[in-house]
Amino acid sequence: MQGKVVMITGASRGIGAAAVRAFVAAGAQVAGLARDGAALGALAADVGPGLRPMVCDVGDYGQVANAVAAIGPVDVLINNAGVIAPIGALADTDPAEWGRAVDINLKGVYHATRAVLAGMKAAGGGTIVTVSSGAAHAPVDGWSAYCATKAGAAMLTAALDLEERANGIRAMGLSPGTVATDMQRAIKASGINPVSRLDWADHVPPEWPARALLWMCGPAADAYIGTEIRLRDPAIRRILGLKHD
């Protein structure tokens, strides 16, 4: 990743922060986008000059486009920003909160992808990886917004691959499984479905999907272009040198 410019959304915590650390350690220049400026600043102070913190709401295309204009051509985009709320029965959810999930989980992926595409194509190609979920492919009780938006993002990845693979765009999804992040704490507090009752030890550390994201940006992952990689897959864990028993 030496000399590569990487843009990571939702960079202030969880998988995003772990990905920032992984890509900076690999020599990339990382632009980390998130709404929480204080958390971004603390991460930047810890990581060092390899991270450029940028306060940005991915639900607002203008903010994303301005961020990309300031960054310049992007070699790698990691679409990681996402929210689990609202958690609850569909009939009881707040329409505004449901719509906000669409803005971040689905439109945010479109906004970031749309903003970087022209520069990537002009440079001859690039990599766009979107953090997906098993919830993209099967309904989960109380997660109507999350499931629907993640399903949309997964289809957006497929559409991107269909339209832009010939232009050098490597589009993939990563389904990380359950990860020990603040999102899982919110899920646990809800008590609404079996995922909320998982033991904390059942969740993988955020460094695992971060390692997968880094690997997916290299030629070793070319066979997976256009697909969604599952971190639960023992074969993938073996490739990444992760425990898979």
Coordinates of C-alpha atoms in Angstrom, one line a residue, residues 18-245:
A18 CA -9.0 -0.8 13.0
A19 CA -8.9 -0.4 9.2
V20 CA -7.2 3.0 9.6
R21 CA -4.5 1.4 11.7
A22 CA -4.0 -1.5 9.3
F23 CA -3.7 0.6 6.2
V24 CA -1.5 3.3 7.8
A25 CA 0.8 0.5 9.1
A26 CA 0.9 -0.9 5.5
G27 CA 2.2 2.5 4.2
A28 CA -1.0 4.0 2.8
Q29 CA -2.0 7.7 3.2
V30 CA -5.5 7.4 4.8
A31 CA -8.3 9.9 4.7
G32 CA -10.6 8.9 7.5
L33 CA -14.2 10.2 7.3
A34 CA -16.6 10.2 10.2
R35 CA -19.1 12.5 11.9
D36 CA -17.3 12.4 15.3
G37 CA -14.5 14.9 15.0
A38 CA -13.3 14.4 18.6
A39 CA -12.9 10.6 18.1
L40 CA -11.2 11.2 14.8
G41 CA -8.8 13.6 16.3
A42 CA -7.9 11.2 19.1
L43 CA -7.3 8.5 16.5
A44 CA -5.1 10.8 14.4
A45 CA -3.1 11.7 17.5
D46 CA -2.4 8.0 18.1
V47 CA -1.9 6.9 14.5
G48 CA 0.2 9.8 13.3
P49 CA 0.7 11.6 10.0
G50 CA -0.5 8.7 7.9
L51 CA -4.1 9.6 8.8
R52 CA -5.9 12.7 7.5
P53 CA -9.0 13.1 9.7
M54 CA -12.0 14.6 7.9
V55 CA -15.4 15.3 9.6
C56 CA -18.0 14.3 7.1
D57 CA -21.6 13.0 7.0
V58 CA -21.7 10.3 4.3
G59 CA -25.5 10.8 4.1
D60 CA -24.9 14.2 2.5
Y61 CA -23.4 13.9 -1.0
G62 CA -22.1 17.5 -1.0
Q63 CA -20.0 16.8 2.1
V64 CA -18.6 13.6 0.5
A65 CA -17.9 15.3 -2.8
N66 CA -16.1 18.1 -1.0
A67 CA -14.0 15.6 1.0
V68 CA -13.0 13.8 -2.2
A69 CA -12.1 17.0 -3.9
A70 CA -9.8 17.9 -1.0
I71 CA -8.2 14.4 -0.9
G72 CA -7.6 14.1 -4.7
P73 CA -7.5 10.8 -6.6
V74 CA -8.4 7.9 -4.4
D75 CA -6.9 4.4 -5.0
V76 CA -9.0 2.5 -2.4
L77 CA -12.4 3.2 -0.9
I78 CA -13.6 1.3 2.1
N79 CA -17.3 1.9 2.6
N80 CA -17.6 1.1 6.3
A81 CA -19.9 3.7 7.7
G82 CA -23.1 2.2 9.1
V83 CA -25.7 2.3 11.8
I84 CA -27.9 -0.4 13.3
A85 CA -30.7 1.9 14.6
P86 CA -33.6 1.8 14.6
I87 CA -33.9 -1.6 16.4
G88 CA -37.5 -2.6 16.9
A89 CA -40.6 -4.0 15.3
L90 CA -41.1 -2.4 11.9
A91 CA -44.5 -1.2 12.9
D92 CA -43.1 0.7 15.9
T93 CA -40.0 2.3 14.2
D94 CA -39.6 6.0 13.8
P95 CA -39.8 6.9 10.1
A96 CA -37.1 9.6 10.4
E97 CA -34.7 7.2 12.1
W98 CA -35.5 4.6 9.5
G99 CA -34.8 7.1 6.8
R100 CA -31.5 8.0 8.5
A101 CA -30.4 4.4 8.2
V102 CA -31.0 4.6 4.5
D103 CA -29.0 7.8 4.3
I104 CA -26.0 6.3 5.9
N105 CA -26.0 2.5 5.1
L106 CA -27.2 2.7 1.5
K107 CA -27.0 6.3 0.2
G108 CA -23.7 6.7 2.0
V109 CA -22.2 3.9 0.0
Y110 CA -23.5 5.3 -3.2
H111 CA -22.3 8.8 -2.3
A112 CA -18.7 7.8 -1.6
T113 CA -18.6 5.4 -4.6
R114 CA -20.0 8.0 -6.9
A115 CA -17.5 10.6 -5.6
V116 CA -14.4 8.6 -6.2
L117 CA -15.3 6.8 -9.4
A118 CA -14.2 9.4 -11.9
G119 CA -10.8 9.8 -10.4
M120 CA -10.3 6.0 -10.2
K121 CA -11.3 5.5 -13.8
A122 CA -9.0 8.3 -15.0
A123 CA -6.1 6.6 -13.1
G124 CA -6.9 3.3 -14.7
G125 CA -8.6 1.6 -11.9
G126 CA -9.1 1.2 -8.1
T127 CA -10.6 -0.9 -5.4
I128 CA -13.9 -0.3 -3.7
V129 CA -14.8 -2.6 -0.8
T130 CA -18.1 -2.3 1.1
V131 CA -18.6 -3.7 4.5
S132 CA -21.7 -5.9 4.2
S133 CA -23.4 -8.2 6.6
G134 CA -25.2 -11.6 6.8
A135 CA -28.3 -9.3 7.4
A136 CA -28.1 -8.3 3.8
H137 CA -29.2 -11.8 2.8
A138 CA -31.6 -12.9 5.5
P139 CA -34.1 -11.0 7.7
V140 CA -33.4 -10.5 11.3
D141 CA -36.1 -9.8 13.9
G142 CA -36.2 -6.1 14.8
W143 CA -33.6 -5.1 12.1
S144 CA -35.8 -4.1 9.2
A145 CA -33.8 -0.9 8.4
Y146 CA -30.4 -2.6 8.8
C147 CA -31.3 -5.7 6.7
A148 CA -33.0 -3.6 4.0
T149 CA -30.2 -1.1 3.7
K150 CA -27.4 -3.7 3.8
A151 CA -29.2 -5.7 1.1
G152 CA -29.3 -2.6 -1.0
A153 CA -25.6 -2.0 -0.5
A154 CA -24.8 -5.5 -1.5
M155 CA -26.8 -5.1 -4.7
L156 CA -25.0 -1.8 -5.3
T157 CA -21.7 -3.6 -5.1
A158 CA -23.0 -6.1 -7.7
A159 CA -24.1 -3.2 -10.0
L160 CA -20.8 -1.5 -9.6
D161 CA -18.9 -4.6 -10.6
L162 CA -21.2 -5.1 -13.6
E163 CA -20.8 -1.6 -14.9
E164 CA -17.2 -0.8 -14.0
R165 CA -15.0 -4.0 -13.9
A166 CA -14.0 -3.4 -17.5
N167 CA -12.7 0.1 -16.4
G168 CA -10.4 -1.4 -13.8
I169 CA -12.7 -1.1 -10.8
R170 CA -12.3 -4.0 -8.3
A171 CA -15.6 -4.0 -6.4
M172 CA -16.2 -6.4 -3.5
G173 CA -18.1 -6.9 -0.3
L174 CA -16.9 -8.1 3.1
S175 CA -19.3 -9.8 5.5
P176 CA -17.4 -9.7 8.8
G177 CA -19.8 -11.7 11.0
T178 CA -20.3 -10.3 14.5
V179 CA -17.6 -8.0 15.6
A180 CA -16.8 -6.7 19.1
T181 CA -17.7 -3.0 18.5
D182 CA -20.0 -0.4 19.9
M183 CA -22.7 -1.6 17.4
Q184 CA -22.7 -5.0 19.1
R185 CA -23.1 -3.3 22.5
A186 CA -26.3 -1.5 21.2
I187 CA -27.5 -4.8 19.8
K188 CA -26.9 -6.6 23.1
A189 CA -28.7 -3.8 25.0
S190 CA -31.8 -4.2 22.8
G191 CA -32.3 -7.9 23.7
I192 CA -34.6 -8.2 20.7
N193 CA -33.2 -11.2 18.8
P194 CA -30.7 -14.1 19.2
V195 CA -27.8 -11.9 18.1
S196 CA -28.3 -9.8 21.2
R197 CA -27.9 -12.8 23.3
L198 CA -24.5 -13.9 22.0
D199 CA -21.7 -14.0 24.4
W200 CA -19.2 -11.2 24.0
A201 CA -16.5 -13.9 23.4
D202 CA -18.4 -15.0 20.3
H203 CA -17.6 -11.8 18.5
V204 CA -14.3 -11.4 16.5
P205 CA -12.0 -8.5 17.2
P206 CA -12.2 -5.5 14.7
E207 CA -8.6 -6.2 13.7
W208 CA -9.8 -9.4 11.9
P209 CA -12.0 -7.6 9.3
A210 CA -9.4 -4.8 9.1
R211 CA -6.9 -7.5 8.0
A212 CA -9.3 -8.9 5.5
L213 CA -10.0 -5.4 4.0
L214 CA -6.2 -4.9 3.6
W215 CA -5.8 -8.3 1.9
M216 CA -8.8 -7.6 -0.4
C217 CA -6.9 -4.6 -1.9
G218 CA -4.1 -6.8 -3.2
P219 CA -3.9 -9.1 -6.3
A220 CA -4.3 -12.2 -4.1
A221 CA -8.0 -11.3 -3.8
D222 CA -8.6 -10.9 -7.5
A223 CA -10.5 -14.2 -7.7
Y224 CA -13.1 -12.6 -5.4
I225 CA -13.8 -9.5 -7.5
G226 CA -17.5 -9.0 -7.8
T227 CA -18.3 -11.2 -4.9
E228 CA -18.9 -10.9 -1.1
I229 CA -16.3 -12.5 1.1
R230 CA -17.4 -14.0 4.3
L231 CA -15.0 -13.8 7.2
R232 CA -16.8 -16.8 8.8
D233 CA -15.5 -18.9 5.9
P234 CA -12.7 -21.2 7.3
A235 CA -10.9 -21.0 3.9
I236 CA -10.8 -17.2 4.1
R237 CA -9.6 -17.3 7.7
R238 CA -6.8 -19.7 6.8
I239 CA -5.7 -17.4 4.0
L240 CA -5.6 -14.5 6.4
G241 CA -3.9 -16.5 9.1
L242 CA -6.8 -16.2 11.5
K243 CA -8.1 -18.8 14.0
H244 CA -10.7 -20.9 12.2
D245 CA -11.7 -23.7 14.6

